[in-house]
Amino acid sequence: MKLGFVGLGKMGENMVENILAHRHEVVVYDLSEEAVEKLAGKGASPAESLEKMVAQLAVPRVCWLMVPSGEPVDRTLDSLLPLLEDGDVVIDGGNSSYHDTVRRSKTLAERGISFMDVGTSGGLEGARNGACMMVGGDREVFLSLVPLFRDMCVSGGYGYMGESGAGHFAKMVHNGIEYGMMQAIGEGFDVLQNSGFVFDHQEVARVWANGSVIRGWLMDLVARAFEKDGELGYLSGEIADSGEGKWMVETALEKGVAIPVIADALFRRYRSRSKDNFSDKVVAALRHEFGGHGFTPKEK
Amino acid sequence: MKLGFVGLGKMGENMVENILAHRHEVVVYDLSEEAVEKLAGKGASPAESLEKMVAQLAVPRVCWLMVPSGEPVDRTLDSLLPLLEDGDVVIDGGNSSYHDTVRRSKTLAERGISFMDVGTSGGLEGARNGACMMVGGDREVFLSLVPLFRDMCVSGGYGYMGESGAGHFAKMVHNGIEYGMMQAIGEGFDVLQNSGFVFDHQEVARVWANGSVIRGWLMDLVARAFEKDGELGYLSGEIADSGEGKWMVETALEKGVAIPVIADALFRRYRSRSKDNFSDKVVAALRHEFGGHGFTPKEK
Amino acid sequence: MKLGFVGLGKMGENMVENILAHRHEVVVYDLSEEAVEKLAGKGASPAESLEKMVAQLAVPRVCWLMVPSGEPVDRTLDSLLPLLEDGDVVIDGGNSSYHDTVRRSKTLAERGISFMDVGTSGGLEGARNGACMMVGGDREVFLSLVPLFRDMCVSGGYGYMGESGAGHFAKMVHNGIEYGMMQAIGEGFDVLQNSGFVFDHQEVARVWANGSVIRGWLMDLVARAFEKDGELGYLSGEIADSGEGKWMVETALEKGVAIPVIADALFRRYRSRSKDNFSDKVVAALRHEFGGHGFTPKEK
Amino acid sequence: MKLGFVGLGKMGENMVENILAHRHEVVVYDLSEEAVEKLAGKGASPAESLEKMVAQLAVPRVCWLMVPSGEPVDRTLDSLLPLLEDGDVVIDGGNSSYHDTVRRSKTLAERGISFMDVGTSGGLEGARNGACMMVGGDREVFLSLVPLFRDMCVSGGYGYMGESGAGHFAKMVHNGIEYGMMQAIGEGFDVLQNSGFVFDHQEVARVWANGSVIRGWLMDLVARAFEKDGELGYLSGEIADSGEGKWMVETALEKGVAIPVIADALFRRYRSRSKDNFSDKVVAALRHEFGGHGFTPKEK
């Protein structure tokens, strides 16, 4: 296949290399000329603008977007749409909100353009060597793109999730599960760390990664992290979040589904970034008021 | 009534003053001579030893223990028991584990001594001016002690909970509920603090303390705490716990009862005291491994 | 004062009776003629339409809305606004989302009309005999309405929370705390119920309601509920929710504040209404797959 | 190697077959003669009693116990110990509490017998074809047993965890993590089920099992479960638990470590088995009391 690819960040770059390795043709565009040139050096056709990218594609055109979710996607679509025509396909491979996807697919459909949402998992390594893709949108278009998905993904690692939005919805749920799993793993090692035994975290993770019920890629990665430093002394405990966990909890509220574990995992991330947490201060103050219990004075 | 009172810490001192104010006679003993003398100056009969305390009481004797839970209770009982005789009553007004209480009541019963467990709530102010008491043990003995409970408690604030251990069990559950309520209040003010509005916490607490669904003593105390400092700038967010919340969760595990909110409230206390939390570090490290996400380096 | 009052449901009816009892004049309107007549019989001036209600008020007019949140508020405002003029005041005493309130206040401000948001707490009894009110909007208007708030609320039970939306925001947080407190209480009685002791729930609640740390209106109500039936045999465990708890969690997500206890309380409500819960089925199926563990077959 | 094997339940049977397949000699004993005969038919040496089993082993003897945790382990040890001598090795491959293990290892050490704790993971398939083993006890003894572990486990799937108890401790933590992971997965599919989209759960699980961040054995098993029935219509949502999750939470309480997600996962299991949940009834009753909110009457 031949396709246009917009957005050459960490994920995008790895995906383009992956596609090229499978002998597809890719016309690449990014706001960063450097990023474009870098991939040109690896076999991609560089484009200086969206116009020039589109001009190199034969109809029906396939354009893959790999840009940050939210406004950047809308902005890219605004520029791209006037250049496309009936029958073309736009793929959003990023972490977009499924609400946005449903909205965008309607707008594009009005112009005869198919909008496919592809939730992509597997990290940078997956992007380069074999990812997992959850695809939403028109089923016929999905089928026409299977040769691409088959090459970009590990065996069995792609599938049709349903109508427009279902791909990003599945990715959001995937990330929610991921939050819960990671928190459970974190809690486990915290108990080991405070056990009174002298555990070698790297050794524990390595053993668990092989043959246990909880084996899987996350455990492989824990083992790898502890290989670098068994006490993780190089980083602080502040955990960032990129928003998909938040969408997951919002969606559960919207649908009335109880997800205590995934929500708690998200809240622990918020808590990890909260210095001098006000909730905790209120509780400490309350204890002092009713019981005359002492408190830890604020550090100067 | 006339009774012996062992243990003149913050709670014990206030309770003795309360009892004296209701014209009962109290013979007081404590390891601290100073504490004994202080209450002697307020009308209590001082005793230099448990022997001398017991010697001043008429049979059937009533001895109230208000000593720290665990080993100190057993130690006091070991010293006290040889001095008592069939028909005497020992009251444990402290925060003992109900398991300990059941065990102790059996030991004392073998010697004909009634062991009554009195879970006491209401903080220092309640101890002095009218407490809440949950009483376990023999019902007849409870009835014989009602004149004392009636005077020490606010109207309606005492009751027979059931056989030995039921009083301390009810107190443990009370404290579990207290943990959950306090955490809910803390979370609420944390949301106010981060709302984007400029709330006057003291004003909010004062309004909520009057006429709202969530009014109650805890809200009165929140209002009082914010009166001192609307930002609680004088204390850190480290929350201690005295063990009853832990017993509550252990008991729920023992009985197979789901108490997610009370357990979470306890865990937030643990978390509040955990510097450079290992669980959080593991999650942060994992994010870095699979997504190449950045992390916050550990502060030097 | 003289004011118009729109919305005579359970809360509205009680509030109008409260206002009348304090010798204010109230012109009442509701879609239900019956509701209007009922209050006319108690001293209110009935109005057959919003037009007729407004016509009976002197400028600057004060109109209190007590209609269901969401669309009904907007619909009422749409009808009411053309009838009002610069300097009039509209009060929303219902459980509106603070986002809606901020939006509406801007619309009304463009026409010179003050929109005040009054979060009202205290249940039906409070509405009738003395409520708690959290007021947002213009401070000068608040001050002009103090004579009304003072009469409708218990002493100390009203206050200015801040600019438009702050009143409803404070009410939303209040309800979030309420969710957490109620769940903590529920969990406590669940542990008592499964304790092995034979607790008299009514007696426990009565004692806790008097002098304990967890005393307050909720505990009074628990005591009242158990007075009717100590086992609550007349109801099922399905817990409804009216949406404020959901907004609270959404807001915490929006602001990045960790509220594990309040969120868990909400999720328990969702769970209570979920028959044949799919999450639980997935876990049960997983146990069966890896360990050959048995499972409970679905009831026919 | 040649070893004795006591306990031929589901796990034990599979493990013996695994050991035999690697050309070790196994003398098997079980209370069930049938279980012994079955394995005799597959190459094991049957023993009619512990005495006869021990008699077939050369010193230093190695005896592997695979009996239910708790009392059965103590009972087996009571019978076995008089038959062993200084230098022999007893392995507990079951899910024993690490507290029990520490206690037992001391008792056996007094008689010169090494007690090794081997936490075993991987389900029935792992037991048969390659498990994961976390080993605690004397390091020298561990090294002497490596030829056995290497054959019974997948490559990399065994390791020395530390002194006596560390193996069972690591297994307990492993199971805690497993609880959290399973609950996260359950919640995810619950959201998919209520999403409004029409997801094919089997397809989603299959895709996630290949290349995603959350891929792993649990996801393979989910895919397998959905392959049988995409709605899991054959089972109810009652989730049993075998006690290791409970120990995990107890241990976290003991060590003061916050594990909200793992505890919530356990509590959801309790909740799943609670009909007409009392906590929920209390909350529903409370709503009714303060707000006059309706409730769902109990079904007859």
PDB file of N, CA and C in Angstrom, chain D residues 263-300:
ATOM      1  N   ALA D 263      -7.101  -4.370  48.037  1.00  0.00           N
ATOM      2  CA  ALA D 263      -8.163  -4.525  49.038  1.00  0.00           C
ATOM      3  C   ALA D 263      -9.541  -4.380  48.395  1.00  0.00           C
ATOM      4  N   ASP D 264      -9.688  -3.409  47.511  1.00  0.00           N
ATOM      5  CA  ASP D 264     -10.975  -3.233  46.835  1.00  0.00           C
ATOM      6  C   ASP D 264     -11.337  -4.465  46.008  1.00  0.00           C
ATOM      7  N   ALA D 265     -10.335  -5.057  45.388  1.00  0.00           N
ATOM      8  CA  ALA D 265     -10.590  -6.263  44.596  1.00  0.00           C
ATOM      9  C   ALA D 265     -11.125  -7.370  45.497  1.00  0.00           C
ATOM     10  N   LEU D 266     -10.540  -7.497  46.679  1.00  0.00           N
ATOM     11  CA  LEU D 266     -11.018  -8.509  47.625  1.00  0.00           C
ATOM     12  C   LEU D 266     -12.436  -8.183  48.090  1.00  0.00           C
ATOM     13  N   PHE D 267     -12.661  -6.913  48.396  1.00  0.00           N
ATOM     14  CA  PHE D 267     -13.991  -6.532  48.897  1.00  0.00           C
ATOM     15  C   PHE D 267     -15.070  -6.753  47.839  1.00  0.00           C
ATOM     16  N   ARG D 268     -14.701  -6.556  46.581  1.00  0.00           N
ATOM     17  CA  ARG D 268     -15.693  -6.837  45.533  1.00  0.00           C
ATOM     18  C   ARG D 268     -16.069  -8.318  45.522  1.00  0.00           C
ATOM     19  N   ARG D 269     -15.130  -9.168  45.865  1.00  0.00           N
ATOM     20  CA  ARG D 269     -15.471 -10.596  45.949  1.00  0.00           C
ATOM     21  C   ARG D 269     -16.450 -10.828  47.099  1.00  0.00           C
ATOM     22  N   TYR D 270     -16.174 -10.231  48.249  1.00  0.00           N
ATOM     23  CA  TYR D 270     -17.114 -10.375  49.372  1.00  0.00           C
ATOM     24  C   TYR D 270     -18.493  -9.880  48.950  1.00  0.00           C
ATOM     25  N   ARG D 271     -18.479  -8.696  48.329  1.00  0.00           N
ATOM     26  CA  ARG D 271     -19.743  -8.096  47.921  1.00  0.00           C
ATOM     27  C   ARG D 271     -20.500  -8.993  46.950  1.00  0.00           C
ATOM     28  N   SER D 272     -19.758  -9.653  46.084  1.00  0.00           N
ATOM     29  CA  SER D 272     -20.404 -10.478  45.046  1.00  0.00           C
ATOM     30  C   SER D 272     -21.167 -11.645  45.664  1.00  0.00           C
ATOM     31  N   ARG D 273     -20.806 -11.997  46.885  1.00  0.00           N
ATOM     32  CA  ARG D 273     -21.446 -13.154  47.531  1.00  0.00           C
ATOM     33  C   ARG D 273     -22.472 -12.724  48.558  1.00  0.00           C
ATOM     34  N   SER D 274     -22.704 -11.425  48.683  1.00  0.00           N
ATOM     35  CA  SER D 274     -23.606 -10.924  49.705  1.00  0.00           C
ATOM     36  C   SER D 274     -24.976 -10.618  49.104  1.00  0.00           C
ATOM     37  N   LYS D 275     -25.948 -11.430  49.459  1.00  0.00           N
ATOM     38  CA  LYS D 275     -27.310 -11.199  48.982  1.00  0.00           C
ATOM     39  C   LYS D 275     -27.974 -10.198  49.914  1.00  0.00           C
ATOM     40  N   ASP D 276     -28.777  -9.317  49.372  1.00  0.00           N
ATOM     41  CA  ASP D 276     -29.526  -8.382  50.197  1.00  0.00           C
ATOM     42  C   ASP D 276     -28.573  -7.678  51.176  1.00  0.00           C
ATOM     43  N   ASN D 277     -27.527  -7.100  50.582  1.00  0.00           N
ATOM     44  CA  ASN D 277     -26.422  -6.524  51.353  1.00  0.00           C
ATOM     45  C   ASN D 277     -26.891  -5.498  52.382  1.00  0.00           C
ATOM     46  N   PHE D 278     -26.469  -5.701  53.626  1.00  0.00           N
ATOM     47  CA  PHE D 278     -26.987  -4.866  54.709  1.00  0.00           C
ATOM     48  C   PHE D 278     -26.465  -3.429  54.625  1.00  0.00           C
ATOM     49  N   SER D 279     -25.215  -3.283  54.235  1.00  0.00           N
ATOM     50  CA  SER D 279     -24.658  -1.944  54.066  1.00  0.00           C
ATOM     51  C   SER D 279     -25.497  -1.135  53.085  1.00  0.00           C
ATOM     52  N   ASP D 280     -25.815  -1.746  51.967  1.00  0.00           N
ATOM     53  CA  ASP D 280     -26.608  -1.047  50.955  1.00  0.00           C
ATOM     54  C   ASP D 280     -28.005  -0.719  51.482  1.00  0.00           C
ATOM     55  N   LYS D 281     -28.564  -1.616  52.261  1.00  0.00           N
ATOM     56  CA  LYS D 281     -29.896  -1.357  52.816  1.00  0.00           C
ATOM     57  C   LYS D 281     -29.876  -0.148  53.762  1.00  0.00           C
ATOM     58  N   VAL D 282     -28.819  -0.064  54.549  1.00  0.00           N
ATOM     59  CA  VAL D 282     -28.718   1.071  55.477  1.00  0.00           C
ATOM     60  C   VAL D 282     -28.660   2.385  54.696  1.00  0.00           C
ATOM     61  N   VAL D 283     -27.876   2.393  53.628  1.00  0.00           N
ATOM     62  CA  VAL D 283     -27.770   3.620  52.835  1.00  0.00           C
ATOM     63  C   VAL D 283     -29.107   3.957  52.176  1.00  0.00           C
ATOM     64  N   ALA D 284     -29.763   2.944  51.639  1.00  0.00           N
ATOM     65  CA  ALA D 284     -31.065   3.185  51.008  1.00  0.00           C
ATOM     66  C   ALA D 284     -32.070   3.714  52.029  1.00  0.00           C
ATOM     67  N   ALA D 285     -32.028   3.158  53.245  1.00  0.00           N
ATOM     68  CA  ALA D 285     -32.944   3.613  54.287  1.00  0.00           C
ATOM     69  C   ALA D 285     -32.651   5.055  54.690  1.00  0.00           C
ATOM     70  N   LEU D 286     -31.374   5.380  54.764  1.00  0.00           N
ATOM     71  CA  LEU D 286     -30.976   6.743  55.125  1.00  0.00           C
ATOM     72  C   LEU D 286     -31.473   7.753  54.100  1.00  0.00           C
ATOM     73  N   ARG D 287     -31.313   7.421  52.824  1.00  0.00           N
ATOM     74  CA  ARG D 287     -31.803   8.329  51.769  1.00  0.00           C
ATOM     75  C   ARG D 287     -33.288   8.585  51.949  1.00  0.00           C
ATOM     76  N   HIS D 288     -33.985   7.510  52.250  1.00  0.00           N
ATOM     77  CA  HIS D 288     -35.427   7.645  52.433  1.00  0.00           C
ATOM     78  C   HIS D 288     -35.744   8.562  53.607  1.00  0.00           C
ATOM     79  N   GLU D 289     -34.985   8.422  54.683  1.00  0.00           N
ATOM     80  CA  GLU D 289     -35.285   9.201  55.883  1.00  0.00           C
ATOM     81  C   GLU D 289     -35.092  10.696  55.668  1.00  0.00           C
ATOM     82  N   PHE D 290     -33.989  11.073  55.038  1.00  0.00           N
ATOM     83  CA  PHE D 290     -33.756  12.531  54.999  1.00  0.00           C
ATOM     84  C   PHE D 290     -34.391  13.215  53.816  1.00  0.00           C
ATOM     85  N   GLY D 291     -34.540  12.483  52.745  1.00  0.00           N
ATOM     86  CA  GLY D 291     -35.027  13.194  51.574  1.00  0.00           C
ATOM     87  C   GLY D 291     -36.405  12.757  51.140  1.00  0.00           C
ATOM     88  N   GLY D 292     -36.971  11.798  51.873  1.00  0.00           N
ATOM     89  CA  GLY D 292     -38.239  11.269  51.406  1.00  0.00           C
ATOM     90  C   GLY D 292     -38.080  10.563  50.077  1.00  0.00           C
ATOM     91  N   HIS D 293     -36.820  10.180  49.743  1.00  0.00           N
ATOM     92  CA  HIS D 293     -36.601   9.474  48.489  1.00  0.00           C
ATOM     93  C   HIS D 293     -37.256   8.100  48.548  1.00  0.00           C
ATOM     94  N   GLY D 294     -37.767   7.675  47.432  1.00  0.00           N
ATOM     95  CA  GLY D 294     -38.372   6.356  47.382  1.00  0.00           C
ATOM     96  C   GLY D 294     -37.312   5.285  47.548  1.00  0.00           C
ATOM     97  N   PHE D 295     -37.729   4.067  47.738  1.00  0.00           N
ATOM     98  CA  PHE D 295     -36.799   2.957  47.809  1.00  0.00           C
ATOM     99  C   PHE D 295     -37.430   1.778  47.094  1.00  0.00           C
ATOM    100  N   THR D 296     -36.609   0.823  46.746  1.00  0.00           N
ATOM    101  CA  THR D 296     -37.115  -0.387  46.107  1.00  0.00           C
ATOM    102  C   THR D 296     -37.557  -1.344  47.205  1.00  0.00           C
ATOM    103  N   PRO D 297     -38.832  -1.669  47.241  1.00  0.00           N
ATOM    104  CA  PRO D 297     -39.284  -2.572  48.302  1.00  0.00           C
ATOM    105  C   PRO D 297     -38.617  -3.931  48.122  1.00  0.00           C
ATOM    106  N   LYS D 298     -38.466  -4.615  49.216  1.00  0.00           N
ATOM    107  CA  LYS D 298     -37.872  -5.931  49.166  1.00  0.00           C
ATOM    108  C   LYS D 298     -38.781  -6.869  48.372  1.00  0.00           C
ATOM    109  N   GLU D 299     -38.143  -7.651  47.488  1.00  0.00           N
ATOM    110  CA  GLU D 299     -38.935  -8.628  46.749  1.00  0.00           C
ATOM    111  C   GLU D 299     -39.454  -9.706  47.699  1.00  0.00           C
ATOM    112  N   LYS D 300     -40.653 -10.097  47.434  1.00  0.00           N
ATOM    113  CA  LYS D 300     -41.246 -11.158  48.285  1.00  0.00           C
ATOM    114  C   LYS D 300     -40.631 -12.487  47.898  1.00  0.00           C
TER     115      LYS D 300
END
